[in-house]
Amino acid sequence: MKLFFIRHGETVDNVAGVYAGIRDSALTSHGFQQAQRLGQHFNTTSVTFTHIFSSHLQRAFKTGEAIRAVQTDIGTLVDLEDTAADAENPLAGEEGVRIIQLPLLAEQDFGYYEGKPFYARVKGSNTSGKDAHHEEHKNDPGFVDVESKESMAKRSDIFLDEHLLPLIQKPTQDPEHVVAIVSHGIFLGNHWRCLLRRLPPRSVQYTPEVRARNPGRIVLEHLGGWSNTGYLELDIKQSRNALVPEVALADSNSNAARSPDGQIAGEPVVTEEDASVPLERPFEHEP
């Protein structure tokens, strides 16, 4: 199975420099063009999605819609009433690939800070402007805190259990599943780490392009850092009971894989012992 974690295009709130988590910020004209170019990139590289999951927020959904529109002129866009069972056969009949919109894939909720400008770091302080403001106002009436990493991880785990892992584990007689998850930068970083925890230890391999561009160490958990319409590409293979993903990073402006932070965690290998580890075993970090 091929799996793509994709960030949405540029939004009005990106340009304005304000916090936009669950705030439903629209794509700019440039953001829509970015999404179209990304769809064209997938088309020219022969990537045809069999499943597209999207955050229910319009910036992610519209990005997914632009990607879908390039690969087919048909398709029924589904809403929150669609079930996981509907996603198992998305190409049935003449409807084409469907976009499954899910609040589970929404961005981190910034609470009180939604729609507010980024707070500058206090001069001479190591504390971020937002953290400093949080300490000053956290007990104010009506203050709503930022969604925790634990809450986002819970949403990620539900999505993995109910939507993604059934596709990975279900045999198919058709061409392999090619799955897009169109979401948001902070959530995607969290979601990638949640998926890593489901993989057998030492089971991740990097593409030659990623290794060539990063001769040092790559921090596996921090392979994110998505720009607008940037994406993480994984080629997931079954080895006995284990998943063996191959990882590449790219964005809509480049056909080459890249690592945005230039860091990596050891040379991963797959051993016979690793190959017998069940999917539920948690990921173990390299020293």
Coordinates of C-alpha atoms in Angstrom, one line a residue, residues 44-251:
T44 CA 2.5 13.1 -14.0
T45 CA 4.2 10.6 -11.6
S46 CA 1.4 8.1 -12.1
V47 CA 0.0 8.3 -8.6
T48 CA -3.8 7.5 -8.7
F49 CA -5.5 7.5 -5.4
T50 CA -8.0 4.7 -4.5
H51 CA -8.9 6.4 -1.1
I52 CA -8.8 10.0 0.0
F53 CA -9.4 10.9 3.6
S54 CA -9.7 14.6 4.5
S55 CA -10.1 16.8 7.5
H56 CA -13.6 18.2 7.5
L57 CA -12.2 21.8 7.4
Q58 CA -12.5 23.4 4.0
R59 CA -8.8 24.1 3.5
A60 CA -8.0 20.4 3.6
F61 CA -11.1 19.2 1.8
K62 CA -10.6 21.7 -1.1
T63 CA -7.0 20.6 -1.4
G64 CA -8.2 16.9 -1.6
E65 CA -10.9 17.9 -4.1
A66 CA -8.3 19.6 -6.3
I67 CA -6.1 16.5 -6.2
R68 CA -9.1 14.2 -7.0
A69 CA -10.3 16.4 -9.9
V70 CA -7.0 16.0 -11.8
Q71 CA -7.1 12.2 -11.8
T72 CA -10.8 11.9 -12.7
D73 CA -13.7 14.0 -13.9
I74 CA -16.1 12.0 -11.9
G75 CA -16.5 11.3 -8.2
T76 CA -19.0 11.7 -5.5
L77 CA -17.8 13.9 -2.5
V78 CA -19.1 12.4 0.7
D79 CA -19.8 14.1 4.0
L80 CA -19.6 13.1 7.6
E81 CA -22.4 10.5 7.3
D82 CA -20.2 8.1 5.3
T83 CA -19.1 5.1 7.2
A84 CA -15.8 3.2 7.3
A85 CA -17.6 0.4 5.4
D86 CA -18.2 2.9 2.5
A87 CA -14.5 3.6 2.3
E88 CA -13.6 -0.1 1.7
N89 CA -15.0 0.0 -1.9
P90 CA -14.5 3.6 -3.0
L91 CA -14.2 2.9 -6.7
A92 CA -17.3 0.9 -7.1
G93 CA -19.7 1.7 -10.0
E94 CA -19.4 5.0 -11.8
E95 CA -18.9 7.2 -8.8
G96 CA -15.1 7.3 -8.8
V97 CA -12.9 7.9 -5.8
R98 CA -14.6 9.5 -2.8
I99 CA -13.3 12.0 -0.3
I100 CA -14.1 10.9 3.2
Q101 CA -14.3 14.0 5.5
L102 CA -13.5 13.3 9.1
P103 CA -13.3 15.7 12.2
L104 CA -10.7 13.2 13.5
L105 CA -8.2 14.7 11.0
A106 CA -8.7 18.3 12.0
E107 CA -5.9 20.6 13.1
Q108 CA -5.0 21.1 16.8
D109 CA -7.7 23.3 18.4
F110 CA -5.9 26.5 19.6
G111 CA -8.8 27.4 21.9
Y112 CA -8.5 31.0 23.1
Y113 CA -5.9 31.8 20.4
E114 CA -8.1 30.9 17.4
G115 CA -8.0 33.8 15.0
K116 CA -5.6 35.8 17.1
P117 CA -2.1 37.0 15.9
F118 CA 1.0 35.1 16.8
Y119 CA 2.4 36.5 20.1
A120 CA 6.0 37.7 19.8
R121 CA 8.6 36.1 22.1
V122 CA 9.3 38.3 25.2
K123 CA 12.7 40.0 24.7
G124 CA 15.4 38.2 26.7
S125 CA 13.1 35.3 27.5
N126 CA 13.3 31.7 26.4
T127 CA 9.6 31.4 26.7
S128 CA 7.5 31.7 23.6
G129 CA 5.0 34.6 23.3
K130 CA 2.1 32.2 23.4
D131 CA 3.4 30.4 26.5
A132 CA 4.0 33.7 28.3
H133 CA 0.5 34.9 27.4
H134 CA -0.9 31.5 28.5
E135 CA 0.6 31.9 32.0
E136 CA -0.7 35.4 32.3
H137 CA -4.3 34.6 31.2
K138 CA -4.9 30.9 31.9
N139 CA -7.2 31.7 34.8
D140 CA -9.2 34.4 33.1
P141 CA -13.0 33.8 32.7
G142 CA -13.8 32.1 29.4
F143 CA -10.2 31.1 28.7
V144 CA -10.0 27.9 26.6
D145 CA -6.7 26.2 26.5
V146 CA -5.0 24.7 23.4
E147 CA -5.8 21.1 22.6
S148 CA -3.3 18.7 24.2
K149 CA -1.0 16.4 22.3
E150 CA -2.7 13.5 24.1
S151 CA -6.1 14.6 22.7
M152 CA -4.7 14.7 19.2
A153 CA -3.0 11.3 19.7
K154 CA -6.3 9.9 20.7
R155 CA -7.9 11.2 17.5
S156 CA -5.1 9.7 15.5
D157 CA -5.4 6.3 17.1
I158 CA -9.2 6.2 16.4
F159 CA -8.5 7.0 12.7
L160 CA -5.8 4.3 12.5
D161 CA -8.0 1.7 14.1
E162 CA -11.2 2.5 12.3
H163 CA -10.0 3.6 8.9
L164 CA -6.4 3.1 8.0
L165 CA -5.3 -0.2 9.5
P166 CA -8.3 -2.1 8.1
L167 CA -7.1 -1.1 4.6
I168 CA -3.5 -2.2 5.4
Q169 CA -4.6 -5.5 6.8
K170 CA -7.3 -6.3 4.3
P171 CA -6.1 -8.4 1.3
T172 CA -7.0 -7.0 -2.1
Q173 CA -7.2 -8.7 -5.5
D174 CA -7.1 -5.3 -7.2
P175 CA -4.1 -3.0 -7.7
E176 CA -2.7 -1.9 -4.4
H177 CA -4.4 0.7 -2.3
V178 CA -3.0 4.3 -2.8
V179 CA -4.3 6.3 0.2
A180 CA -4.2 10.1 0.7
I181 CA -4.7 11.7 4.1
V182 CA -5.2 15.4 3.6
S183 CA -4.8 17.3 6.9
H184 CA -2.8 20.0 8.7
G185 CA 0.8 20.5 9.7
I186 CA 0.7 20.1 13.4
F187 CA -1.8 17.2 13.3
L188 CA 0.2 15.4 10.6
G189 CA 3.3 15.5 12.7
N190 CA 1.4 14.0 15.6
H191 CA -0.3 11.4 13.3
W192 CA 3.0 10.3 11.9
R193 CA 4.4 9.6 15.4
C194 CA 1.2 7.7 16.3
L195 CA 1.7 5.5 13.2
L196 CA 5.3 4.9 14.1
R197 CA 4.3 3.6 17.5
R198 CA 2.2 0.9 15.7
L199 CA 5.2 -0.3 13.6
P200 CA 7.6 -3.1 14.6
P201 CA 11.0 -1.9 15.9
R202 CA 13.7 -1.2 13.2
S203 CA 11.2 -1.7 10.4
V204 CA 11.4 1.6 8.6
Q205 CA 13.7 2.0 5.6
Y206 CA 14.5 5.3 3.7
T207 CA 14.5 5.8 0.0
P208 CA 17.9 6.3 -1.6
E209 CA 17.0 10.0 -2.3
V210 CA 16.4 10.7 1.4
R211 CA 19.6 9.0 2.4
A212 CA 21.6 10.8 -0.3
R213 CA 20.4 14.2 0.8
N214 CA 20.9 13.5 4.5
P215 CA 24.3 11.8 5.1
G216 CA 24.0 12.4 8.9
R217 CA 21.4 11.1 11.3
I218 CA 17.7 11.4 10.7
V219 CA 15.3 11.9 13.7
L220 CA 12.6 9.5 12.5
E221 CA 9.9 11.0 14.7
H222 CA 10.5 14.4 13.2
L223 CA 10.3 13.7 9.5
G224 CA 7.4 16.1 9.2
G225 CA 7.7 19.9 9.0
W226 CA 5.2 20.1 6.1
S227 CA 5.1 23.2 4.0
N228 CA 1.9 24.1 2.2
T229 CA 1.0 21.0 0.1
G230 CA 4.1 19.3 1.3
Y231 CA 3.7 15.5 1.8
L232 CA 5.2 12.4 3.4
E233 CA 5.1 9.3 1.1
L234 CA 5.2 5.8 2.5
D235 CA 5.4 2.5 0.7
I236 CA 4.0 0.0 3.2
K237 CA 4.7 -3.7 2.6
Q238 CA 3.7 -6.7 4.7
S239 CA 6.5 -9.0 5.8
R240 CA 4.8 -11.9 7.6
N241 CA 2.9 -10.1 10.3
A242 CA 5.0 -6.9 10.2
L243 CA 4.6 -3.7 8.2
V244 CA 7.8 -2.5 6.5
P245 CA 7.3 1.1 5.3
E246 CA 9.7 2.9 3.0
V247 CA 9.7 6.7 3.6
A248 CA 10.1 9.6 1.3
L249 CA 9.4 13.3 1.7
A250 CA 8.5 15.7 -1.1
D251 CA 6.5 18.8 -1.8

